[in-house]
Every structure is written in C-alpha cells, then in structure tokens.
PDB file of C-alpha atoms in Angstrom:
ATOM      1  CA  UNK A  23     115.662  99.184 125.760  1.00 62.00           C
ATOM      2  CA  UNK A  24     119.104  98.050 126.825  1.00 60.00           C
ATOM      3  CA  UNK A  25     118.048  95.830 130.099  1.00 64.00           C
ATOM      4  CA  UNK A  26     114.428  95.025 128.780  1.00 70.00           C
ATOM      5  CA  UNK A  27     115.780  94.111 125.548  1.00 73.00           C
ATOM      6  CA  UNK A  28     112.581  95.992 124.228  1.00 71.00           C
ATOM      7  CA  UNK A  29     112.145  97.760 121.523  1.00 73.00           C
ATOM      8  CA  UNK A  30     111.708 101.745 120.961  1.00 67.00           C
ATOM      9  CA  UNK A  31     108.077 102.204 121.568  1.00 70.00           C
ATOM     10  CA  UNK A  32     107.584  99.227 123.866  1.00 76.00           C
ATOM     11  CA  UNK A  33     110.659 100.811 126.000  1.00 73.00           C
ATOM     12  CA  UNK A  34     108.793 104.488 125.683  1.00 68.00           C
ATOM     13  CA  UNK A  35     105.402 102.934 127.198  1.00 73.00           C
ATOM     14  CA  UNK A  36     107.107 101.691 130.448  1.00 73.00           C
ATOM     15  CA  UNK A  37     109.499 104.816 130.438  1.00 67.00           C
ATOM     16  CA  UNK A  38     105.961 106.927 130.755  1.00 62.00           C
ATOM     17  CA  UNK A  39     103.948 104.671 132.660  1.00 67.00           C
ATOM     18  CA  UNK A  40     106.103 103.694 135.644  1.00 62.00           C
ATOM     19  CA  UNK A  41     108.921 106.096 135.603  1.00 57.00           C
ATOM     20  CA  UNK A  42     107.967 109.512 134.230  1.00 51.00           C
ATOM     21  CA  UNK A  43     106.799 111.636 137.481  1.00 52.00           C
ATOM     22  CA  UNK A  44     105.599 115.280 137.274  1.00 48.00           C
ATOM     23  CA  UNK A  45     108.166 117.470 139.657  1.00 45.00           C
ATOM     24  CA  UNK A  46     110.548 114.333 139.754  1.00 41.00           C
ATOM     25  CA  UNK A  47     112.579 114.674 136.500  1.00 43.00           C
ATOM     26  CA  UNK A  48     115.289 117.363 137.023  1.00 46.00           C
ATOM     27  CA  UNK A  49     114.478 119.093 133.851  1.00 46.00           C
ATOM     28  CA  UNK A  50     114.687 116.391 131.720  1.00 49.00           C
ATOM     29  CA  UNK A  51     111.858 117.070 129.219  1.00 47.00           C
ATOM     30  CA  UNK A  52     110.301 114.124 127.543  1.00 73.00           C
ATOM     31  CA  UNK A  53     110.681 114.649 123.764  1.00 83.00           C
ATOM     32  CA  UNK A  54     113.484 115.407 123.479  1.00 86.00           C
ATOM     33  CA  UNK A  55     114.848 112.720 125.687  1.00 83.00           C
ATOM     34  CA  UNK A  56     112.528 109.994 123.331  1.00 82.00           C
ATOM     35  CA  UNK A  57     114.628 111.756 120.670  1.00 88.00           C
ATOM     36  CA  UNK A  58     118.216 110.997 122.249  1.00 86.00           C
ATOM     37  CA  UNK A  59     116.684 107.299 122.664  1.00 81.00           C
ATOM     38  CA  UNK A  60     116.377 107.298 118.923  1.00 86.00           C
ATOM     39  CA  UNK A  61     119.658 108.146 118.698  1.00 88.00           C
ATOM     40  CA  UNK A  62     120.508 105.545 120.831  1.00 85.00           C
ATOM     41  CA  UNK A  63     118.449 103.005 118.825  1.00 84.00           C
ATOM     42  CA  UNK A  64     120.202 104.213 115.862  1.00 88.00           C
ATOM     43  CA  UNK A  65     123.731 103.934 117.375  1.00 88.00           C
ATOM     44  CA  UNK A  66     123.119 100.401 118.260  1.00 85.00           C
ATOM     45  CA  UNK A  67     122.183  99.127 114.923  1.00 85.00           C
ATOM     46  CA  UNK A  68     125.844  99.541 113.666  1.00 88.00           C
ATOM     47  CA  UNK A  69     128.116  96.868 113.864  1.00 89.00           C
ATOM     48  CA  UNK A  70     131.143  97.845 116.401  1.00 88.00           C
ATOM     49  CA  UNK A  71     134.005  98.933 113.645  1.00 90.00           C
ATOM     50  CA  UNK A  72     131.141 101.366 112.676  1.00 90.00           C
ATOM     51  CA  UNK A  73     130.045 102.764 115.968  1.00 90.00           C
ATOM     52  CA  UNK A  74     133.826 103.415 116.702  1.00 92.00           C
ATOM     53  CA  UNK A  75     134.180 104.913 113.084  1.00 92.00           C
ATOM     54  CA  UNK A  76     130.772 107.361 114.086  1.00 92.00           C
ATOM     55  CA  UNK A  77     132.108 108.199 117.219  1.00 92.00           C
ATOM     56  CA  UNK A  78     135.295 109.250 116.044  1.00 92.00           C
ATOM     57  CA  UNK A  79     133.511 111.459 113.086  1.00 91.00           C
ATOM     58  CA  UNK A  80     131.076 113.169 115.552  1.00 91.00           C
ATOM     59  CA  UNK A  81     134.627 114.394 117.162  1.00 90.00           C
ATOM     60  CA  UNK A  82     135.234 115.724 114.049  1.00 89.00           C
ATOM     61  CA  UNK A  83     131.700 117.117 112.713  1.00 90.00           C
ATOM     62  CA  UNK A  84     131.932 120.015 115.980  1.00 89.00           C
ATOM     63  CA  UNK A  85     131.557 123.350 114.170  1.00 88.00           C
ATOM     64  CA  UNK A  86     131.523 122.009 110.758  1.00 88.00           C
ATOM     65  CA  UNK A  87     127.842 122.435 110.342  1.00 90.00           C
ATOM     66  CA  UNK A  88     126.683 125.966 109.306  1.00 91.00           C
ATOM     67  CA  UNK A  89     123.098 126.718 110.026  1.00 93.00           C
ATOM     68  CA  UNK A  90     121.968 128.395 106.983  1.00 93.00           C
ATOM     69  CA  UNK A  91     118.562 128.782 106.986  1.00 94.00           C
ATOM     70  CA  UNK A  92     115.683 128.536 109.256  1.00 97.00           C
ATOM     71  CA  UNK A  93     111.713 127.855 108.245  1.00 97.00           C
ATOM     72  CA  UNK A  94     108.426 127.717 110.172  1.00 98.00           C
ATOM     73  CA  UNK A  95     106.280 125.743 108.253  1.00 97.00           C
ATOM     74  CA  UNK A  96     103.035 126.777 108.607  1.00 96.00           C
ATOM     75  CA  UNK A  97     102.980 129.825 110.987  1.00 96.00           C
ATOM     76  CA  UNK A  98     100.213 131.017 112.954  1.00 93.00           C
ATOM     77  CA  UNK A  99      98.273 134.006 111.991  1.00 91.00           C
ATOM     78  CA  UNK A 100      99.374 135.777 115.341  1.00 87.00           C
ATOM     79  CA  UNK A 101     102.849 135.547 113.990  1.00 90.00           C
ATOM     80  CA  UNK A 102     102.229 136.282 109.809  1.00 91.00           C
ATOM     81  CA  UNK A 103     100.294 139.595 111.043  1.00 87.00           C
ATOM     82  CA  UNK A 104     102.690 140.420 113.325  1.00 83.00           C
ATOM     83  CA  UNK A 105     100.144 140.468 116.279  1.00 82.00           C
ATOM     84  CA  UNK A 106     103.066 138.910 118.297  1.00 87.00           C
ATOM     85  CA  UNK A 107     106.496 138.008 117.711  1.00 91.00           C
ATOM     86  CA  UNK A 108     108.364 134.923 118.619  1.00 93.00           C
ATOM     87  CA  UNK A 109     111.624 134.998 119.930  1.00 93.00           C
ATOM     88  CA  UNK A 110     113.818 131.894 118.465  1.00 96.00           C
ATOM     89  CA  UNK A 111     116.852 131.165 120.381  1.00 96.00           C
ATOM     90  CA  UNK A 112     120.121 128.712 119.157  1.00 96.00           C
ATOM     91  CA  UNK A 113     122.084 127.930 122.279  1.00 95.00           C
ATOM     92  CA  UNK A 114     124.738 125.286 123.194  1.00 93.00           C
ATOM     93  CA  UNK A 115     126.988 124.358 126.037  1.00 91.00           C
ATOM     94  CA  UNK A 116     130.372 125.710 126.743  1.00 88.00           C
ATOM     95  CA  UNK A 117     133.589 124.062 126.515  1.00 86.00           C
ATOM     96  CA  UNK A 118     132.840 123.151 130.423  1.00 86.00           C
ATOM     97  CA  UNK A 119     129.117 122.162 129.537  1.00 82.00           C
ATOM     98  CA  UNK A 120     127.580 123.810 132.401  1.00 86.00           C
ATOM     99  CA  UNK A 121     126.822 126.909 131.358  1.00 90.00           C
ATOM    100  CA  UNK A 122     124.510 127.122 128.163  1.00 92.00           C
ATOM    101  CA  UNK A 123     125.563 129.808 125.352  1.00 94.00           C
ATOM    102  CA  UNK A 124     123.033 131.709 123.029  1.00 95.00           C
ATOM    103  CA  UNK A 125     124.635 131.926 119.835  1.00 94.00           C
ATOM    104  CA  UNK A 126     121.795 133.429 117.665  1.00 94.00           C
ATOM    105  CA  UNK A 127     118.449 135.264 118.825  1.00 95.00           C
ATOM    106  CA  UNK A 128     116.197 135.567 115.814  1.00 95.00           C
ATOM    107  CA  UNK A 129     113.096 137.337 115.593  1.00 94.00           C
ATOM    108  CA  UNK A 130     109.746 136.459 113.649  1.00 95.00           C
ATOM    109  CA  UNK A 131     109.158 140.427 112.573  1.00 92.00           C
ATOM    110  CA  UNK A 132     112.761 139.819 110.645  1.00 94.00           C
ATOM    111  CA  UNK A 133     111.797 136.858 109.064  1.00 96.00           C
ATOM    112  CA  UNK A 134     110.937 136.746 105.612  1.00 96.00           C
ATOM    113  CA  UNK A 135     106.992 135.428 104.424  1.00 94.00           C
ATOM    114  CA  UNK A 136     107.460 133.094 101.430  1.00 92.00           C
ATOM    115  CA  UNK A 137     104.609 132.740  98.638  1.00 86.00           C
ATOM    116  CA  UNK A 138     103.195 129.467 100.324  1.00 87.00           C
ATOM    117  CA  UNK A 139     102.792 131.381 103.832  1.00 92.00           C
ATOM    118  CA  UNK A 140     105.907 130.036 105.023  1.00 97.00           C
ATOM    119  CA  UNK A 141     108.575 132.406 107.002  1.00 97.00           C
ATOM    120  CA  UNK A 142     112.410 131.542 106.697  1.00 97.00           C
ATOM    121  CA  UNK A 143     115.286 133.492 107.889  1.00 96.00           C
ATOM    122  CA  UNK A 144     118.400 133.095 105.906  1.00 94.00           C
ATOM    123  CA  UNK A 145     121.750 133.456 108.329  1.00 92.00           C
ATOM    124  CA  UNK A 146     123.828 134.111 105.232  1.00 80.00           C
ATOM    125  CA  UNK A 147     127.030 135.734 106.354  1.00 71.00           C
ATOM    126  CA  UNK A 148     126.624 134.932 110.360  1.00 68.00           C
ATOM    127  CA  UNK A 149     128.319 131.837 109.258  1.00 72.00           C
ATOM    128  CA  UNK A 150     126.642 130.469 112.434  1.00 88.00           C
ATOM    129  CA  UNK A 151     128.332 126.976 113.336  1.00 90.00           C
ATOM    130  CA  UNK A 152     127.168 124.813 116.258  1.00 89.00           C
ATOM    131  CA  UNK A 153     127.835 122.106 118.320  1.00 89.00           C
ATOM    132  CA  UNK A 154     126.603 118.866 117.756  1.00 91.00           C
ATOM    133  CA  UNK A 155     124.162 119.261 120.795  1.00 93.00           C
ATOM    134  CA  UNK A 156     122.522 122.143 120.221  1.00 94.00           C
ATOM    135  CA  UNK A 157     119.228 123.930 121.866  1.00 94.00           C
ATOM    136  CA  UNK A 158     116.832 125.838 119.906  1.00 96.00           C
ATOM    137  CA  UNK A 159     114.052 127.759 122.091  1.00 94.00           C
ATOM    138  CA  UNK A 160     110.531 129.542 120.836  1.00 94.00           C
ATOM    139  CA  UNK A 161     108.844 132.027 123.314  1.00 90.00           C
ATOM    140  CA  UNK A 162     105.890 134.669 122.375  1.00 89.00           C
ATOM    141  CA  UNK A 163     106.102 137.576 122.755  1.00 84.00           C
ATOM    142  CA  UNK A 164     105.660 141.497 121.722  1.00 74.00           C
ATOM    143  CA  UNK A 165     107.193 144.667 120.681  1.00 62.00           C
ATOM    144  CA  UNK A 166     104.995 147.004 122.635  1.00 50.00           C
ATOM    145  CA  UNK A 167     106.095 146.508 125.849  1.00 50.00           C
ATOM    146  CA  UNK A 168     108.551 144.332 128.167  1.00 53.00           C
ATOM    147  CA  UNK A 169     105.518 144.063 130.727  1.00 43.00           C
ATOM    148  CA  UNK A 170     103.665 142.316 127.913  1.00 45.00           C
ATOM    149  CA  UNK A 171     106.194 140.287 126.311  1.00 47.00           C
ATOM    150  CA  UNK A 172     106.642 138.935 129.952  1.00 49.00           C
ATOM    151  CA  UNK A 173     102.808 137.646 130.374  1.00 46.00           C
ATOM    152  CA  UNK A 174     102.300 136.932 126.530  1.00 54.00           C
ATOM    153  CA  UNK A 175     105.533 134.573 126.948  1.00 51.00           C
ATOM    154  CA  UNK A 176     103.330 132.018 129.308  1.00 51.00           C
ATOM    155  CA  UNK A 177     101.194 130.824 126.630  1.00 70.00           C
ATOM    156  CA  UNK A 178     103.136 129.814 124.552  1.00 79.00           C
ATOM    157  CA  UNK A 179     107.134 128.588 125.009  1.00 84.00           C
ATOM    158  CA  UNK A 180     108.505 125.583 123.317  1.00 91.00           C
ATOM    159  CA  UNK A 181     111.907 124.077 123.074  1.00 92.00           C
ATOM    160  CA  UNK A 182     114.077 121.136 121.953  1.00 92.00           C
ATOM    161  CA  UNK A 183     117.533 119.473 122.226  1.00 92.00           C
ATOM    162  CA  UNK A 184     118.983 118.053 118.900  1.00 94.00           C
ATOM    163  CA  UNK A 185     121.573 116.548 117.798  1.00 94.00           C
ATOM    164  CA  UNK A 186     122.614 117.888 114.384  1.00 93.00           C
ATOM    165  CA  UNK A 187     125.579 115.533 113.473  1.00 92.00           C
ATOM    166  CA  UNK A 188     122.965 111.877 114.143  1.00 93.00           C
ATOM    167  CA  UNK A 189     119.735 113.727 112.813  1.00 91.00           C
ATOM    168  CA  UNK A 190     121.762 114.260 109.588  1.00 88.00           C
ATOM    169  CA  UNK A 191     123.128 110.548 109.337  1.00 89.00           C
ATOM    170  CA  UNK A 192     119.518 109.346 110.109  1.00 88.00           C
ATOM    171  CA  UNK A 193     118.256 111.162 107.188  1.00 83.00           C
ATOM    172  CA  UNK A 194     121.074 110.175 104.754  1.00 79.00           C
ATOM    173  CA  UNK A 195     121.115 106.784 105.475  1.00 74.00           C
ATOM    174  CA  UNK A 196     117.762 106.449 103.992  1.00 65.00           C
ATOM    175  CA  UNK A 197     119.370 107.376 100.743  1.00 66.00           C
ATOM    176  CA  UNK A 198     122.716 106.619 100.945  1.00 67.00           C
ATOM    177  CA  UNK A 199     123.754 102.887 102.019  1.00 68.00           C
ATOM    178  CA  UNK A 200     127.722 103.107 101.341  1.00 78.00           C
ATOM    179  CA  UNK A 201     129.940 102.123 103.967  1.00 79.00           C
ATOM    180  CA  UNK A 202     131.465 105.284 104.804  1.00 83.00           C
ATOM    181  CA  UNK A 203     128.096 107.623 104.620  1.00 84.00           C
ATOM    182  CA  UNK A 204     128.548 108.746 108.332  1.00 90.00           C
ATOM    183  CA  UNK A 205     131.946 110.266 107.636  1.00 90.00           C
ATOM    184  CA  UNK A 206     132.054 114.156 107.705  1.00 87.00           C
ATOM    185  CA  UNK A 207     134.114 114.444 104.310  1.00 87.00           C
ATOM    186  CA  UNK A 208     131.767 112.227 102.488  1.00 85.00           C
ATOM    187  CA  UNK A 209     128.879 114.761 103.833  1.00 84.00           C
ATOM    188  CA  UNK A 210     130.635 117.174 102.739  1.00 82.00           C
ATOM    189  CA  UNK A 211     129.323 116.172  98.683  1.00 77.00           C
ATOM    190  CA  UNK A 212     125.663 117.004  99.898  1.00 70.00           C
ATOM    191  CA  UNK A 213     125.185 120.519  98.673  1.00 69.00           C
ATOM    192  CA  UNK A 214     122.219 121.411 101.547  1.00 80.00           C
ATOM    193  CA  UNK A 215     121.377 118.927 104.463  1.00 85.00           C
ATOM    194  CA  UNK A 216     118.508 119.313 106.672  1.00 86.00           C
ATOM    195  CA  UNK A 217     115.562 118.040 109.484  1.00 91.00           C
ATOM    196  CA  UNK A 218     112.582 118.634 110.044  1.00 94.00           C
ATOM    197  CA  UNK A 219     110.690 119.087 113.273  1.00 95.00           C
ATOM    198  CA  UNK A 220     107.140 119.297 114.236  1.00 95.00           C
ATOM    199  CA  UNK A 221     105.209 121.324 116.860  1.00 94.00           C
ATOM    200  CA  UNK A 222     104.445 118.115 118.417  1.00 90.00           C
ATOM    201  CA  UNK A 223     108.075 117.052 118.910  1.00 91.00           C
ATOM    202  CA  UNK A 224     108.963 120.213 120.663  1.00 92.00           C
ATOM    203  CA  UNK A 225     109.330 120.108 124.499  1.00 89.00           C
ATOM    204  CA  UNK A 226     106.822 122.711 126.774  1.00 83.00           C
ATOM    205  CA  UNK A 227     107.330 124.533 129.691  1.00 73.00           C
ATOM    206  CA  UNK A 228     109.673 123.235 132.011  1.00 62.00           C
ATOM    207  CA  UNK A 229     108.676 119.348 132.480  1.00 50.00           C
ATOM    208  CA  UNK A 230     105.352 119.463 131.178  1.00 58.00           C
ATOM    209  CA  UNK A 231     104.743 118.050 127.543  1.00 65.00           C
ATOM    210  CA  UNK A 232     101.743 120.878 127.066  1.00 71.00           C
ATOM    211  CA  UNK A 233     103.149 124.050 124.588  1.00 74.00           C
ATOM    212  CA  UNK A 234     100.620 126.803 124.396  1.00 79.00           C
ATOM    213  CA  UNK A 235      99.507 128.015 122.024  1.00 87.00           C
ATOM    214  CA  UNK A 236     100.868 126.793 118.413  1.00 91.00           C
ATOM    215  CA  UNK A 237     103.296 129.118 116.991  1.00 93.00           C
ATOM    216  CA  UNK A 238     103.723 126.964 113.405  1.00 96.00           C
ATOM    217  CA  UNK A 239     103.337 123.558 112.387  1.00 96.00           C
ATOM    218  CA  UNK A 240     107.106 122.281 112.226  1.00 97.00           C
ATOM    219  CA  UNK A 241     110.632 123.887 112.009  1.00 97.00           C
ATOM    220  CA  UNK A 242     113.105 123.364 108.829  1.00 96.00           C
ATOM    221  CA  UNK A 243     116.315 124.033 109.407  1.00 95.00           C
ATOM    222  CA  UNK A 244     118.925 123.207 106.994  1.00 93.00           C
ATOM    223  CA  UNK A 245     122.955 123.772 106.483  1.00 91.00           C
ATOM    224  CA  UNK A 246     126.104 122.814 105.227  1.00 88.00           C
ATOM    225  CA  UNK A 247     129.273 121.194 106.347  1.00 87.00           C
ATOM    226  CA  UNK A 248     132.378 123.519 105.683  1.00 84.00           C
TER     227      UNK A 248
END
C-alpha cells in the first residue's frame, strides 16, 4: 500500500499473488495479517496531530478493556449437542513479547445456549483485561478421552490476532465523528463495546487459510473500558 501507493484490496491481490508462499511465511497467517493492514489503512487516514493523539491513547487503553462476554453465533450442531467440545483460548504476549500468555481457557460444555441457538459465556467476575494485541484460539475436541481430543483437534483449529483498542475505534467512528472519539475517557461513556468476527476471518492451521470443520458462524465478543 505504502510503496505502491495502492489501495487495500489492490495491495492484498499482489500481497497473495507474488509474495504469499506456502512454507515461506514464518507463521505469519494471512487473515489476520490483511486485518493489521486494515489497521494500517485506518491509521493512515488521520491527519498527523491525530495519529500522535491515537498512539498516545493506545498507551493508555492497555488493560482498560474488560472482556465481558463471549458469543458464537451460530454454533454447529457437534458443539449445541455436546458431541464435541471446543476449547477457546485468550492469550497475549508478555511484558518481553516473546513468550505468549493464556489468560482464559473457556470451554463450549460451560457455555450457556441462548433462545436463538446462540452460546455465550459471560466472564462476570474474572474481570479479565487484555492487551491491546490479543490472541484468541478455537480447537475441537472431547471429554472422553485425551487420545481423542488429540486426533479430533486436526479437523478443526482456528485462530486470530486482534487488536481490541483499533477494532473498537473502527466501529465507533462509524457513529461517532467528534474530534476526540479515539480517546480512552471518551470510550469510557459507551456502556458495552464490541466486534464481530466471522468463521471466514479466522486464521487455520499453521499457514494454511483452510479451518476444518466449522465450529460457528462468527464470534461476538464485547466489553467495557474501566
């Protein structure tokens, strides 16, 4: 985008056509990367005084977001009858960022089933707070046995990187247009902020785009700033 002078999905098409090689990636996994670019594209938009100002506040949003509750939207019927569970993992880096930390293991037999066939899981008094880069990962599993949990977990096993301070100024900004909407005590007047992710958005195993099989149809995840 930057050296093309391209935009988003012109820059994407080149990025996957001449530079995206199986094996050759380090563990970079494509969507969530395209979702950092968006970030990126986001960033840029501002004038200067306001990408200093966002900067500054993203310092300032660490561990002010609470996770309070999550939703799969849609679940699969292996998960609503219990057939299988799915592990859900929220992990971010250390102080030194190379080590990653699992902050929360939730599993699907725990989660409640709304009226509409949804499942949530409310965190309530964990008072879980993350990072601003944080890493939520799905694997399959089941309850009967490790030995199974271990083969079941190859088909399916999805994952993402997010960043929860820009995901929640791209979805205010749509509604909000004052001058100071990306600053964290101004969020702090929104009662419940949250995103939405879908299936499709999630990354697969290892470097590969493919998921398995489809555990729901997108994750809701929403929280607070304290």
């Amino acid at each position: 985008m930057k050296y093309l002078q391209c935009p988003l999905g012109e820059a994407r098409l080149i990025f996957m056509q001449a530079r995206f090689k199986y094996g050759m990636t380090n563990g970079v996994t494509i969507p969530s990367q395209l979702r950092y670019l968006r970030y990126h594209e986001f960033f840029i938009t501002h004038e200067k005084a306001a990408q200093e100002g966002i900067s500054n506040e993203a310092v300032k949003f660490k561990f002010k977001f609470r996770l309070a509750k999550m939703t799969f939207l849609r679940p699969s019927s292996l998960i609503t009858s219990e057939s299988a569970i799915v592990t859900t993992k929220i992990q971010h880096y250390n102080d030194d960022r190379n080590a990653l930390l699992t902050r929360k293991v939730v599993y699907s037999d725990i989660m409640a089933h709304e009226c509409g066939g949804n499942m949530t899981f409310i965190f309530g008094r964990d008072y879980l707070t993350l990072e601003n880069d944080c890493r939520i990962e799905f694997t399959l599993g089941t309850s009967k046995s490790k030995a199974a949990s271990s083969i079941i977990s190859w088909t399916s096993c999805a994952s993402c990187w997010l960043n929860i301070y820009l995901e929640t100024l791209m979805h205010i900004i749509k509604d909000d247009s004052s001058p100071d909407y990306f600053q964290v005590e101004r969020l702090k007047r929104d009662e419940m902020l949250g995103t939405t992710i879908s299936w499709q958005e999630l990354d697969g195993f290892g470097e590969l785009s493919t998921h398995g099989l489809k555990l729901f149809q997108a994750l809701k995840l929403e929280g607070e700033i304290i």
